[in-house]
C-alpha cells in the first residue's frame, strides 16, 4: 500500500487554482494572487501578492506575465518580472465573469460563466484587445488548447471543441 504525506502547506483560501513555473507557485486565493517560493516544498514562503476586484478562478503564467481569470474583473494581466512586487499592467473587462484562461502565442483564450469564449490579442499586454468571440451557452468552467483547437468544459452541455485556426472567427 502506498502512503501520501503532506510535506508543506500555505494557509490561504479559498484556493481555487495554482500554476507552477520554476520555483514559484502562483495561487488563486480568493481575490488575491499569491506568489510563493516553493524551492523548499516543506516550507513554502510567500514573496508577493496582488489583491484584485473579484475572485480569481484561474491563472496562466507565460514569461513574466500572469493572466488572471477574475470573476468580476474579467481578464487581468500582471507583470511578475519582480515576483516580490507584482503589478497589474493590463485588463480586458469585456470578458465578464472569467472562469478559465489559457494562453497560446499572442492570444489569451478566456471562458466565462455565461458560456462564452473570448479570444484576446495580448501582443501588447498593457493593451489587450478582444478579437474573437463565440457564444456557447451554459456555463464554461475549464479550457484547454491544442494546436488550432480549444476544448471547453461547458457545464450541462458537456465538451465543446472549437476551431480557432482563425482567432477572429472561431467556430464549433
PDB file of C-alpha atoms in Angstrom:
ATOM      1  CA  UNK A   1       0.000   0.000   0.000  1.00  0.00           C
ATOM      2  CA  UNK A   2       1.294   3.445  -0.873  1.00  0.00           C
ATOM      3  CA  UNK A   3       1.210   6.348   1.521  1.00  0.00           C
ATOM      4  CA  UNK A   4       0.739  10.004   0.750  1.00  0.00           C
ATOM      5  CA  UNK A   5       2.330  12.506   3.078  1.00  0.00           C
ATOM      6  CA  UNK A   6       1.647  16.232   3.247  1.00  0.00           C
ATOM      7  CA  UNK A   7       5.046  17.916   3.314  1.00  0.00           C
ATOM      8  CA  UNK A   8       4.149  21.602   3.012  1.00  0.00           C
ATOM      9  CA  UNK A   9       1.156  23.879   3.168  1.00  0.00           C
ATOM     10  CA  UNK A  10       0.251  27.538   2.952  1.00  0.00           C
ATOM     11  CA  UNK A  11      -2.849  28.738   4.820  1.00  0.00           C
ATOM     12  CA  UNK A  12      -4.627  30.639   2.025  1.00  0.00           C
ATOM     13  CA  UNK A  13      -8.138  30.156   0.886  1.00  0.00           C
ATOM     14  CA  UNK A  14     -10.297  29.568  -0.782  1.00  0.00           C
ATOM     15  CA  UNK A  15      -7.568  28.299  -3.086  1.00  0.00           C
ATOM     16  CA  UNK A  16      -9.206  27.651  -6.463  1.00  0.00           C
ATOM     17  CA  UNK A  17      -6.233  27.082  -8.759  1.00  0.00           C
ATOM     18  CA  UNK A  18      -2.466  27.045  -8.875  1.00  0.00           C
ATOM     19  CA  UNK A  19       0.140  27.384 -11.628  1.00  0.00           C
ATOM     20  CA  UNK A  20       3.740  26.306 -11.103  1.00  0.00           C
ATOM     21  CA  UNK A  21       6.624  27.875 -13.003  1.00  0.00           C
ATOM     22  CA  UNK A  22      10.154  27.093 -11.871  1.00  0.00           C
ATOM     23  CA  UNK A  23      10.485  27.705  -8.156  1.00  0.00           C
ATOM     24  CA  UNK A  24       7.286  29.742  -7.920  1.00  0.00           C
ATOM     25  CA  UNK A  25       3.664  28.833  -7.297  1.00  0.00           C
ATOM     26  CA  UNK A  26       1.003  31.325  -8.403  1.00  0.00           C
ATOM     27  CA  UNK A  27      -2.018  30.687  -6.213  1.00  0.00           C
ATOM     28  CA  UNK A  28      -5.601  31.885  -6.719  1.00  0.00           C
ATOM     29  CA  UNK A  29      -6.559  32.655  -3.122  1.00  0.00           C
ATOM     30  CA  UNK A  30      -9.980  34.268  -3.131  1.00  0.00           C
ATOM     31  CA  UNK A  31      -9.479  37.717  -4.616  1.00  0.00           C
ATOM     32  CA  UNK A  32      -5.718  37.625  -4.205  1.00  0.00           C
ATOM     33  CA  UNK A  33      -2.931  36.393  -6.446  1.00  0.00           C
ATOM     34  CA  UNK A  34      -0.342  34.973  -4.048  1.00  0.00           C
ATOM     35  CA  UNK A  35       3.184  34.205  -5.239  1.00  0.00           C
ATOM     36  CA  UNK A  36       5.037  31.580  -3.244  1.00  0.00           C
ATOM     37  CA  UNK A  37       8.632  30.432  -3.441  1.00  0.00           C
ATOM     38  CA  UNK A  38       8.378  26.640  -3.372  1.00  0.00           C
ATOM     39  CA  UNK A  39      12.066  25.796  -3.819  1.00  0.00           C
ATOM     40  CA  UNK A  40      11.776  24.095  -0.406  1.00  0.00           C
ATOM     41  CA  UNK A  41       8.429  22.238  -0.671  1.00  0.00           C
ATOM     42  CA  UNK A  42       8.327  21.680   3.082  1.00  0.00           C
ATOM     43  CA  UNK A  43       8.462  25.423   3.704  1.00  0.00           C
ATOM     44  CA  UNK A  44       6.702  27.455   1.008  1.00  0.00           C
ATOM     45  CA  UNK A  45       7.282  31.164   1.504  1.00  0.00           C
ATOM     46  CA  UNK A  46       5.004  33.959   0.354  1.00  0.00           C
ATOM     47  CA  UNK A  47       7.053  36.506  -1.570  1.00  0.00           C
ATOM     48  CA  UNK A  48       4.398  38.602  -3.304  1.00  0.00           C
ATOM     49  CA  UNK A  49       0.682  39.252  -3.532  1.00  0.00           C
ATOM     50  CA  UNK A  50      -1.767  41.346  -5.508  1.00  0.00           C
ATOM     51  CA  UNK A  51      -5.356  41.989  -4.461  1.00  0.00           C
ATOM     52  CA  UNK A  52      -7.943  42.084  -7.246  1.00  0.00           C
ATOM     53  CA  UNK A  53     -11.521  43.252  -7.603  1.00  0.00           C
ATOM     54  CA  UNK A  54     -13.050  39.777  -7.535  1.00  0.00           C
ATOM     55  CA  UNK A  55     -12.486  36.080  -7.003  1.00  0.00           C
ATOM     56  CA  UNK A  56      -9.657  34.651  -9.094  1.00  0.00           C
ATOM     57  CA  UNK A  57     -10.749  31.401 -10.750  1.00  0.00           C
ATOM     58  CA  UNK A  58      -7.627  30.551 -12.739  1.00  0.00           C
ATOM     59  CA  UNK A  59      -4.181  31.855 -13.653  1.00  0.00           C
ATOM     60  CA  UNK A  60      -1.830  31.078 -16.506  1.00  0.00           C
ATOM     61  CA  UNK A  61       1.810  32.140 -16.471  1.00  0.00           C
ATOM     62  CA  UNK A  62       3.836  32.837 -19.595  1.00  0.00           C
ATOM     63  CA  UNK A  63       7.209  34.543 -19.298  1.00  0.00           C
ATOM     64  CA  UNK A  64       6.917  37.486 -16.940  1.00  0.00           C
ATOM     65  CA  UNK A  65       3.135  37.781 -17.221  1.00  0.00           C
ATOM     66  CA  UNK A  66       0.367  36.158 -15.222  1.00  0.00           C
ATOM     67  CA  UNK A  67      -3.004  36.044 -16.975  1.00  0.00           C
ATOM     68  CA  UNK A  68      -5.778  36.117 -14.386  1.00  0.00           C
ATOM     69  CA  UNK A  69      -9.361  34.930 -14.940  1.00  0.00           C
ATOM     70  CA  UNK A  70     -11.144  37.189 -12.465  1.00  0.00           C
ATOM     71  CA  UNK A  71     -14.838  36.581 -11.879  1.00  0.00           C
ATOM     72  CA  UNK A  72     -15.917  40.186 -11.539  1.00  0.00           C
ATOM     73  CA  UNK A  73     -12.865  41.749 -13.148  1.00  0.00           C
ATOM     74  CA  UNK A  74     -12.529  39.954 -16.485  1.00  0.00           C
ATOM     75  CA  UNK A  75      -9.026  39.211 -17.749  1.00  0.00           C
ATOM     76  CA  UNK A  76      -6.243  40.832 -15.729  1.00  0.00           C
ATOM     77  CA  UNK A  77      -2.601  40.840 -16.826  1.00  0.00           C
ATOM     78  CA  UNK A  78       0.042  41.050 -14.123  1.00  0.00           C
ATOM     79  CA  UNK A  79       3.761  41.689 -14.596  1.00  0.00           C
ATOM     80  CA  UNK A  80       5.787  39.421 -12.302  1.00  0.00           C
ATOM     81  CA  UNK A  81       9.262  40.250 -13.592  1.00  0.00           C
ATOM     82  CA  UNK A  82       9.846  41.138  -9.939  1.00  0.00           C
ATOM     83  CA  UNK A  83       7.801  38.453  -8.142  1.00  0.00           C
ATOM     84  CA  UNK A  84       8.125  40.388  -4.878  1.00  0.00           C
ATOM     85  CA  UNK A  85       6.162  43.282  -6.403  1.00  0.00           C
ATOM     86  CA  UNK A  86       3.522  42.033  -8.871  1.00  0.00           C
ATOM     87  CA  UNK A  87       1.953  44.876 -10.852  1.00  0.00           C
ATOM     88  CA  UNK A  88      -1.238  44.813 -12.892  1.00  0.00           C
ATOM     89  CA  UNK A  89      -0.354  46.188 -16.320  1.00  0.00           C
ATOM     90  CA  UNK A  90      -3.460  45.487 -18.387  1.00  0.00           C
ATOM     91  CA  UNK A  91      -7.031  44.253 -18.331  1.00  0.00           C
ATOM     92  CA  UNK A  92      -9.947  43.443 -20.564  1.00  0.00           C
ATOM     93  CA  UNK A  93     -13.313  43.951 -18.896  1.00  0.00           C
ATOM     94  CA  UNK A  94     -15.272  42.827 -21.968  1.00  0.00           C
ATOM     95  CA  UNK A  95     -14.655  39.282 -20.814  1.00  0.00           C
ATOM     96  CA  UNK A  96     -17.221  39.339 -17.999  1.00  0.00           C
ATOM     97  CA  UNK A  97     -17.189  36.712 -15.245  1.00  0.00           C
ATOM     98  CA  UNK A  98     -14.000  34.950 -16.327  1.00  0.00           C
ATOM     99  CA  UNK A  99     -13.716  31.341 -15.169  1.00  0.00           C
ATOM    100  CA  UNK A 100     -10.790  29.977 -17.149  1.00  0.00           C
ATOM    101  CA  UNK A 101      -7.801  31.241 -19.113  1.00  0.00           C
ATOM    102  CA  UNK A 102      -5.099  29.684 -21.256  1.00  0.00           C
ATOM    103  CA  UNK A 103      -2.512  31.376 -23.459  1.00  0.00           C
ATOM    104  CA  UNK A 104      -1.095  30.279 -26.782  1.00  0.00           C
ATOM    105  CA  UNK A 105       1.115  32.503 -28.903  1.00  0.00           C
ATOM    106  CA  UNK A 106      -0.189  36.071 -28.861  1.00  0.00           C
ATOM    107  CA  UNK A 107      -3.677  35.116 -27.687  1.00  0.00           C
ATOM    108  CA  UNK A 108      -5.381  34.583 -24.357  1.00  0.00           C
ATOM    109  CA  UNK A 109      -8.399  32.278 -24.559  1.00  0.00           C
ATOM    110  CA  UNK A 110     -10.895  33.063 -21.809  1.00  0.00           C
ATOM    111  CA  UNK A 111     -14.160  31.323 -20.941  1.00  0.00           C
ATOM    112  CA  UNK A 112     -16.790  32.896 -18.758  1.00  0.00           C
ATOM    113  CA  UNK A 113     -19.667  31.869 -16.538  1.00  0.00           C
ATOM    114  CA  UNK A 114     -22.170  32.668 -19.281  1.00  0.00           C
ATOM    115  CA  UNK A 115     -20.723  30.086 -21.667  1.00  0.00           C
ATOM    116  CA  UNK A 116     -18.769  32.390 -23.929  1.00  0.00           C
ATOM    117  CA  UNK A 117     -15.295  32.080 -25.406  1.00  0.00           C
ATOM    118  CA  UNK A 118     -13.311  35.294 -25.722  1.00  0.00           C
ATOM    119  CA  UNK A 119     -10.101  35.470 -27.740  1.00  0.00           C
ATOM    120  CA  UNK A 120      -7.909  38.351 -26.642  1.00  0.00           C
ATOM    121  CA  UNK A 121      -4.861  39.601 -28.519  1.00  0.00           C
ATOM    122  CA  UNK A 122      -2.132  40.050 -25.896  1.00  0.00           C
ATOM    123  CA  UNK A 123       0.657  41.093 -28.257  1.00  0.00           C
ATOM    124  CA  UNK A 124       0.852  44.260 -26.194  1.00  0.00           C
ATOM    125  CA  UNK A 125      -0.010  43.129 -22.639  1.00  0.00           C
ATOM    126  CA  UNK A 126      -0.761  46.680 -21.491  1.00  0.00           C
ATOM    127  CA  UNK A 127      -3.492  46.971 -24.140  1.00  0.00           C
ATOM    128  CA  UNK A 128      -5.237  43.617 -24.608  1.00  0.00           C
ATOM    129  CA  UNK A 129      -7.893  43.643 -27.333  1.00  0.00           C
ATOM    130  CA  UNK A 130     -10.701  41.127 -27.753  1.00  0.00           C
ATOM    131  CA  UNK A 131     -10.586  39.994 -31.381  1.00  0.00           C
ATOM    132  CA  UNK A 132     -12.770  36.881 -31.330  1.00  0.00           C
ATOM    133  CA  UNK A 133     -15.920  35.760 -29.582  1.00  0.00           C
ATOM    134  CA  UNK A 134     -18.182  32.718 -29.597  1.00  0.00           C
ATOM    135  CA  UNK A 135     -21.431  32.147 -27.706  1.00  0.00           C
ATOM    136  CA  UNK A 136     -21.565  28.536 -26.479  1.00  0.00           C
ATOM    137  CA  UNK A 137     -24.476  28.505 -23.971  1.00  0.00           C
ATOM    138  CA  UNK A 138     -24.462  27.290 -20.373  1.00  0.00           C
ATOM    139  CA  UNK A 139     -21.535  27.822 -18.026  1.00  0.00           C
ATOM    140  CA  UNK A 140     -17.957  27.325 -19.205  1.00  0.00           C
ATOM    141  CA  UNK A 141     -15.704  26.024 -16.440  1.00  0.00           C
ATOM    142  CA  UNK A 142     -12.465  24.844 -17.965  1.00  0.00           C
ATOM    143  CA  UNK A 143     -10.399  25.324 -21.086  1.00  0.00           C
ATOM    144  CA  UNK A 144      -7.523  23.572 -22.823  1.00  0.00           C
ATOM    145  CA  UNK A 145      -5.695  24.461 -26.053  1.00  0.00           C
ATOM    146  CA  UNK A 146      -4.083  22.073 -28.518  1.00  0.00           C
ATOM    147  CA  UNK A 147      -2.940  23.246 -31.945  1.00  0.00           C
ATOM    148  CA  UNK A 148      -5.881  25.031 -33.616  1.00  0.00           C
ATOM    149  CA  UNK A 149      -8.498  23.716 -31.192  1.00  0.00           C
ATOM    150  CA  UNK A 150      -9.854  24.886 -27.873  1.00  0.00           C
ATOM    151  CA  UNK A 151     -11.570  22.311 -25.658  1.00  0.00           C
ATOM    152  CA  UNK A 152     -14.117  23.727 -23.247  1.00  0.00           C
ATOM    153  CA  UNK A 153     -15.826  22.043 -20.296  1.00  0.00           C
ATOM    154  CA  UNK A 154     -19.226  23.622 -20.847  1.00  0.00           C
ATOM    155  CA  UNK A 155     -21.325  22.710 -17.834  1.00  0.00           C
ATOM    156  CA  UNK A 156     -24.509  20.857 -18.751  1.00  0.00           C
ATOM    157  CA  UNK A 157     -23.560  20.910 -22.446  1.00  0.00           C
ATOM    158  CA  UNK A 158     -20.502  18.700 -21.913  1.00  0.00           C
ATOM    159  CA  UNK A 159     -17.386  19.182 -24.022  1.00  0.00           C
ATOM    160  CA  UNK A 160     -17.251  21.769 -26.778  1.00  0.00           C
ATOM    161  CA  UNK A 161     -14.475  21.674 -29.356  1.00  0.00           C
ATOM    162  CA  UNK A 162     -13.859  24.996 -31.063  1.00  0.00           C
ATOM    163  CA  UNK A 163     -11.723  25.591 -34.150  1.00  0.00           C
ATOM    164  CA  UNK A 164      -9.614  28.710 -33.556  1.00  0.00           C
ATOM    165  CA  UNK A 165      -7.404  28.472 -36.650  1.00  0.00           C
ATOM    166  CA  UNK A 166      -8.754  31.956 -37.424  1.00  0.00           C
ATOM    167  CA  UNK A 167      -8.844  33.639 -33.966  1.00  0.00           C
ATOM    168  CA  UNK A 168     -11.136  36.381 -35.285  1.00  0.00           C
ATOM    169  CA  UNK A 169     -13.762  33.850 -36.352  1.00  0.00           C
ATOM    170  CA  UNK A 170     -13.836  30.817 -34.007  1.00  0.00           C
ATOM    171  CA  UNK A 171     -16.445  28.179 -34.774  1.00  0.00           C
ATOM    172  CA  UNK A 172     -17.746  24.969 -33.244  1.00  0.00           C
TER     173      UNK A 172
END
